Amino acid sequence: MIDFGTMLVGFGAITLGALGTRFDYYFARMSEQADAIGSTTPVSDVEPADWKVITTRLGFGVLGAIGVLMVLLAAWP
């Protein structure tokens, strides 16, 4: 029997993972700007390090892969 709730969550994870890997720099920058609140550095001058962008991309890639597995396992007969 197909579990539509799990498939819906899986498709959501795939969508979020795809958007996160496409816009990884912007998500990493938003995270660094949130970290800069309260510091003396202006929020508009904050830039993410290369390792932060790479780990953001990898994290969203893993989320997308988990979403694919969820959809496949939910449709498994």
PDB file of N, CA and C in Angstrom, residues 17-73:
ATOM      1  N   GLY A  17      15.837  20.241  -0.777  1.00  0.00           N
ATOM      2  CA  GLY A  17      17.209  19.862  -1.069  1.00  0.00           C
ATOM      3  C   GLY A  17      17.691  20.435  -2.393  1.00  0.00           C
ATOM      4  N   ALA A  18      16.825  20.410  -3.404  1.00  0.00           N
ATOM      5  CA  ALA A  18      17.208  20.965  -4.706  1.00  0.00           C
ATOM      6  C   ALA A  18      17.396  22.478  -4.628  1.00  0.00           C
ATOM      7  N   LEU A  19      16.493  23.155  -3.940  1.00  0.00           N
ATOM      8  CA  LEU A  19      16.630  24.605  -3.791  1.00  0.00           C
ATOM      9  C   LEU A  19      17.864  24.959  -2.970  1.00  0.00           C
ATOM     10  N   GLY A  20      18.134  24.175  -1.941  1.00  0.00           N
ATOM     11  CA  GLY A  20      19.297  24.429  -1.093  1.00  0.00           C
ATOM     12  C   GLY A  20      20.616  24.228  -1.809  1.00  0.00           C
ATOM     13  N   THR A  21      20.684  23.216  -2.682  1.00  0.00           N
ATOM     14  CA  THR A  21      21.924  23.017  -3.425  1.00  0.00           C
ATOM     15  C   THR A  21      22.078  24.056  -4.526  1.00  0.00           C
ATOM     16  N   ARG A  22      20.972  24.551  -5.050  1.00  0.00           N
ATOM     17  CA  ARG A  22      21.046  25.573  -6.097  1.00  0.00           C
ATOM     18  C   ARG A  22      21.431  26.930  -5.511  1.00  0.00           C
ATOM     19  N   PHE A  23      20.859  27.285  -4.388  1.00  0.00           N
ATOM     20  CA  PHE A  23      21.095  28.587  -3.761  1.00  0.00           C
ATOM     21  C   PHE A  23      21.900  28.440  -2.478  1.00  0.00           C
ATOM     22  N   ASP A  24      22.922  27.593  -2.489  1.00  0.00           N
ATOM     23  CA  ASP A  24      23.714  27.309  -1.294  1.00  0.00           C
ATOM     24  C   ASP A  24      24.416  28.542  -0.750  1.00  0.00           C
ATOM     25  N   TYR A  25      24.914  29.391  -1.614  1.00  0.00           N
ATOM     26  CA  TYR A  25      25.618  30.600  -1.168  1.00  0.00           C
ATOM     27  C   TYR A  25      24.682  31.503  -0.373  1.00  0.00           C
ATOM     28  N   TYR A  26      23.455  31.657  -0.842  1.00  0.00           N
ATOM     29  CA  TYR A  26      22.518  32.565  -0.178  1.00  0.00           C
ATOM     30  C   TYR A  26      22.072  32.028   1.182  1.00  0.00           C
ATOM     31  N   PHE A  27      21.894  30.713   1.280  1.00  0.00           N
ATOM     32  CA  PHE A  27      21.551  30.125   2.574  1.00  0.00           C
ATOM     33  C   PHE A  27      22.720  30.264   3.558  1.00  0.00           C
ATOM     34  N   ALA A  28      23.940  30.052   3.074  1.00  0.00           N
ATOM     35  CA  ALA A  28      25.111  30.196   3.945  1.00  0.00           C
ATOM     36  C   ALA A  28      25.285  31.657   4.365  1.00  0.00           C
ATOM     37  N   ARG A  29      25.044  32.582   3.450  1.00  0.00           N
ATOM     38  CA  ARG A  29      25.165  34.003   3.779  1.00  0.00           C
ATOM     39  C   ARG A  29      24.105  34.418   4.803  1.00  0.00           C
ATOM     40  N   MET A  30      22.890  33.906   4.643  1.00  0.00           N
ATOM     41  CA  MET A  30      21.835  34.220   5.593  1.00  0.00           C
ATOM     42  C   MET A  30      22.192  33.700   6.984  1.00  0.00           C
ATOM     43  N   SER A  31      22.811  32.526   7.048  1.00  0.00           N
ATOM     44  CA  SER A  31      23.241  31.971   8.323  1.00  0.00           C
ATOM     45  C   SER A  31      24.332  32.828   8.959  1.00  0.00           C
ATOM     46  N   GLU A  32      25.289  33.277   8.155  1.00  0.00           N
ATOM     47  CA  GLU A  32      26.361  34.134   8.675  1.00  0.00           C
ATOM     48  C   GLU A  32      25.815  35.493   9.119  1.00  0.00           C
ATOM     49  N   GLN A  33      24.833  36.017   8.419  1.00  0.00           N
ATOM     50  CA  GLN A  33      24.230  37.292   8.824  1.00  0.00           C
ATOM     51  C   GLN A  33      23.503  37.149  10.148  1.00  0.00           C
ATOM     52  N   ALA A  34      22.853  36.013  10.354  1.00  0.00           N
ATOM     53  CA  ALA A  34      22.197  35.777  11.642  1.00  0.00           C
ATOM     54  C   ALA A  34      23.220  35.673  12.758  1.00  0.00           C
ATOM     55  N   ASP A  35      24.382  35.087  12.460  1.00  0.00           N
ATOM     56  CA  ASP A  35      25.444  34.996  13.462  1.00  0.00           C
ATOM     57  C   ASP A  35      26.058  36.363  13.769  1.00  0.00           C
ATOM     58  N   ALA A  36      26.001  37.289  12.818  1.00  0.00           N
ATOM     59  CA  ALA A  36      26.627  38.594  12.994  1.00  0.00           C
ATOM     60  C   ALA A  36      25.755  39.573  13.776  1.00  0.00           C
ATOM     61  N   ILE A  37      24.534  39.200  14.077  1.00  0.00           N
ATOM     62  CA  ILE A  37      23.663  40.090  14.841  1.00  0.00           C
ATOM     63  C   ILE A  37      24.249  40.268  16.235  1.00  0.00           C
ATOM     64  N   GLY A  38      24.433  41.482  16.631  1.00  0.00           N
ATOM     65  CA  GLY A  38      24.995  41.794  17.934  1.00  0.00           C
ATOM     66  C   GLY A  38      26.491  42.022  17.919  1.00  0.00           C
ATOM     67  N   SER A  39      27.149  41.751  16.792  1.00  0.00           N
ATOM     68  CA  SER A  39      28.587  42.006  16.721  1.00  0.00           C
ATOM     69  C   SER A  39      28.828  43.406  16.161  1.00  0.00           C
ATOM     70  N   THR A  40      30.085  43.808  16.132  1.00  0.00           N
ATOM     71  CA  THR A  40      30.402  45.150  15.631  1.00  0.00           C
ATOM     72  C   THR A  40      30.459  45.194  14.109  1.00  0.00           C
ATOM     73  N   THR A  41      30.508  44.048  13.454  1.00  0.00           N
ATOM     74  CA  THR A  41      30.524  44.005  11.991  1.00  0.00           C
ATOM     75  C   THR A  41      29.112  44.237  11.462  1.00  0.00           C
ATOM     76  N   PRO A  42      28.944  45.137  10.499  1.00  0.00           N
ATOM     77  CA  PRO A  42      27.610  45.328   9.916  1.00  0.00           C
ATOM     78  C   PRO A  42      27.130  44.051   9.219  1.00  0.00           C
ATOM     79  N   VAL A  43      25.851  43.773   9.334  1.00  0.00           N
ATOM     80  CA  VAL A  43      25.283  42.558   8.771  1.00  0.00           C
ATOM     81  C   VAL A  43      25.458  42.531   7.256  1.00  0.00           C
ATOM     82  N   SER A  44      25.432  43.682   6.604  1.00  0.00           N
ATOM     83  CA  SER A  44      25.550  43.721   5.144  1.00  0.00           C
ATOM     84  C   SER A  44      26.963  43.407   4.661  1.00  0.00           C
ATOM     85  N   ASP A  45      27.973  43.491   5.538  1.00  0.00           N
ATOM     86  CA  ASP A  45      29.354  43.231   5.146  1.00  0.00           C
ATOM     87  C   ASP A  45      29.802  41.787   5.371  1.00  0.00           C
ATOM     88  N   VAL A  46      28.935  40.956   5.897  1.00  0.00           N
ATOM     89  CA  VAL A  46      29.304  39.584   6.250  1.00  0.00           C
ATOM     90  C   VAL A  46      29.226  38.698   5.005  1.00  0.00           C
ATOM     91  N   GLU A  47      30.272  37.895   4.798  1.00  0.00           N
ATOM     92  CA  GLU A  47      30.324  36.933   3.696  1.00  0.00           C
ATOM     93  C   GLU A  47      30.653  35.556   4.266  1.00  0.00           C
ATOM     94  N   PRO A  48      30.046  34.495   3.721  1.00  0.00           N
ATOM     95  CA  PRO A  48      30.352  33.149   4.234  1.00  0.00           C
ATOM     96  C   PRO A  48      31.688  32.637   3.709  1.00  0.00           C
ATOM     97  N   ALA A  49      32.328  31.815   4.502  1.00  0.00           N
ATOM     98  CA  ALA A  49      33.573  31.165   4.075  1.00  0.00           C
ATOM     99  C   ALA A  49      33.240  30.055   3.085  1.00  0.00           C
ATOM    100  N   ASP A  50      34.253  29.651   2.322  1.00  0.00           N
ATOM    101  CA  ASP A  50      34.044  28.606   1.317  1.00  0.00           C
ATOM    102  C   ASP A  50      33.598  27.291   1.957  1.00  0.00           C
ATOM    103  N   TRP A  51      34.163  26.955   3.118  1.00  0.00           N
ATOM    104  CA  TRP A  51      33.786  25.705   3.770  1.00  0.00           C
ATOM    105  C   TRP A  51      32.327  25.729   4.205  1.00  0.00           C
ATOM    106  N   LYS A  52      31.825  26.920   4.552  1.00  0.00           N
ATOM    107  CA  LYS A  52      30.428  27.034   4.977  1.00  0.00           C
ATOM    108  C   LYS A  52      29.485  26.788   3.801  1.00  0.00           C
ATOM    109  N   VAL A  53      29.851  27.318   2.637  1.00  0.00           N
ATOM    110  CA  VAL A  53      29.035  27.124   1.434  1.00  0.00           C
ATOM    111  C   VAL A  53      29.047  25.652   1.028  1.00  0.00           C
ATOM    112  N   ILE A  54      30.209  25.017   1.117  1.00  0.00           N
ATOM    113  CA  ILE A  54      30.327  23.605   0.732  1.00  0.00           C
ATOM    114  C   ILE A  54      29.521  22.714   1.675  1.00  0.00           C
ATOM    115  N   THR A  55      29.620  22.965   2.974  1.00  0.00           N
ATOM    116  CA  THR A  55      28.865  22.135   3.917  1.00  0.00           C
ATOM    117  C   THR A  55      27.364  22.385   3.799  1.00  0.00           C
ATOM    118  N   THR A  56      26.981  23.604   3.457  1.00  0.00           N
ATOM    119  CA  THR A  56      25.566  23.890   3.221  1.00  0.00           C
ATOM    120  C   THR A  56      25.071  23.100   2.018  1.00  0.00           C
ATOM    121  N   ARG A  57      25.863  23.083   0.946  1.00  0.00           N
ATOM    122  CA  ARG A  57      25.482  22.331  -0.256  1.00  0.00           C
ATOM    123  C   ARG A  57      25.394  20.842   0.057  1.00  0.00           C
ATOM    124  N   LEU A  58      26.360  20.317   0.792  1.00  0.00           N
ATOM    125  CA  LEU A  58      26.343  18.887   1.136  1.00  0.00           C
ATOM    126  C   LEU A  58      25.148  18.532   2.022  1.00  0.00           C
ATOM    127  N   GLY A  59      24.852  19.403   2.959  1.00  0.00           N
ATOM    128  CA  GLY A  59      23.715  19.145   3.842  1.00  0.00           C
ATOM    129  C   GLY A  59      22.395  19.106   3.094  1.00  0.00           C
ATOM    130  N   PHE A  60      22.205  20.050   2.191  1.00  0.00           N
ATOM    131  CA  PHE A  60      20.972  20.047   1.407  1.00  0.00           C
ATOM    132  C   PHE A  60      20.952  18.889   0.412  1.00  0.00           C
ATOM    133  N   GLY A  61      22.121  18.470  -0.070  1.00  0.00           N
ATOM    134  CA  GLY A  61      22.187  17.299  -0.941  1.00  0.00           C
ATOM    135  C   GLY A  61      21.779  16.033  -0.212  1.00  0.00           C
ATOM    136  N   VAL A  62      22.224  15.901   1.030  1.00  0.00           N
ATOM    137  CA  VAL A  62      21.829  14.748   1.847  1.00  0.00           C
ATOM    138  C   VAL A  62      20.329  14.786   2.118  1.00  0.00           C
ATOM    139  N   LEU A  63      19.785  15.972   2.369  1.00  0.00           N
ATOM    140  CA  LEU A  63      18.338  16.105   2.579  1.00  0.00           C
ATOM    141  C   LEU A  63      17.573  15.659   1.337  1.00  0.00           C
ATOM    142  N   GLY A  64      18.036  16.054   0.162  1.00  0.00           N
ATOM    143  CA  GLY A  64      17.380  15.633  -1.077  1.00  0.00           C
ATOM    144  C   GLY A  64      17.474  14.129  -1.284  1.00  0.00           C
ATOM    145  N   ALA A  65      18.621  13.543  -0.958  1.00  0.00           N
ATOM    146  CA  ALA A  65      18.782  12.087  -1.092  1.00  0.00           C
ATOM    147  C   ALA A  65      17.862  11.335  -0.131  1.00  0.00           C
ATOM    148  N   ILE A  66      17.717  11.850   1.070  1.00  0.00           N
ATOM    149  CA  ILE A  66      16.787  11.238   2.029  1.00  0.00           C
ATOM    150  C   ILE A  66      15.357  11.337   1.501  1.00  0.00           C
ATOM    151  N   GLY A  67      15.030  12.457   0.872  1.00  0.00           N
ATOM    152  CA  GLY A  67      13.703  12.607   0.271  1.00  0.00           C
ATOM    153  C   GLY A  67      13.452  11.602  -0.832  1.00  0.00           C
ATOM    154  N   VAL A  68      14.460  11.355  -1.665  1.00  0.00           N
ATOM    155  CA  VAL A  68      14.323  10.341  -2.723  1.00  0.00           C
ATOM    156  C   VAL A  68      14.090   8.964  -2.111  1.00  0.00           C
ATOM    157  N   LEU A  69      14.853   8.636  -1.075  1.00  0.00           N
ATOM    158  CA  LEU A  69      14.661   7.344  -0.405  1.00  0.00           C
ATOM    159  C   LEU A  69      13.271   7.229   0.215  1.00  0.00           C
ATOM    160  N   MET A  70      12.776   8.310   0.795  1.00  0.00           N
ATOM    161  CA  MET A  70      11.447   8.279   1.390  1.00  0.00           C
ATOM    162  C   MET A  70      10.378   8.009   0.339  1.00  0.00           C
ATOM    163  N   VAL A  71      10.498   8.679  -0.809  1.00  0.00           N
ATOM    164  CA  VAL A  71       9.506   8.479  -1.866  1.00  0.00           C
ATOM    165  C   VAL A  71       9.584   7.057  -2.398  1.00  0.00           C
ATOM    166  N   LEU A  72      10.793   6.554  -2.602  1.00  0.00           N
ATOM    167  CA  LEU A  72      10.931   5.199  -3.128  1.00  0.00           C
ATOM    168  C   LEU A  72      10.395   4.144  -2.148  1.00  0.00           C
ATOM    169  N   LEU A  73      10.714   4.323  -0.872  1.00  0.00           N
ATOM    170  CA  LEU A  73      10.254   3.357   0.121  1.00  0.00           C
ATOM    171  C   LEU A  73       8.746   3.448   0.384  1.00  0.00           C
TER     172      LEU A  73
END
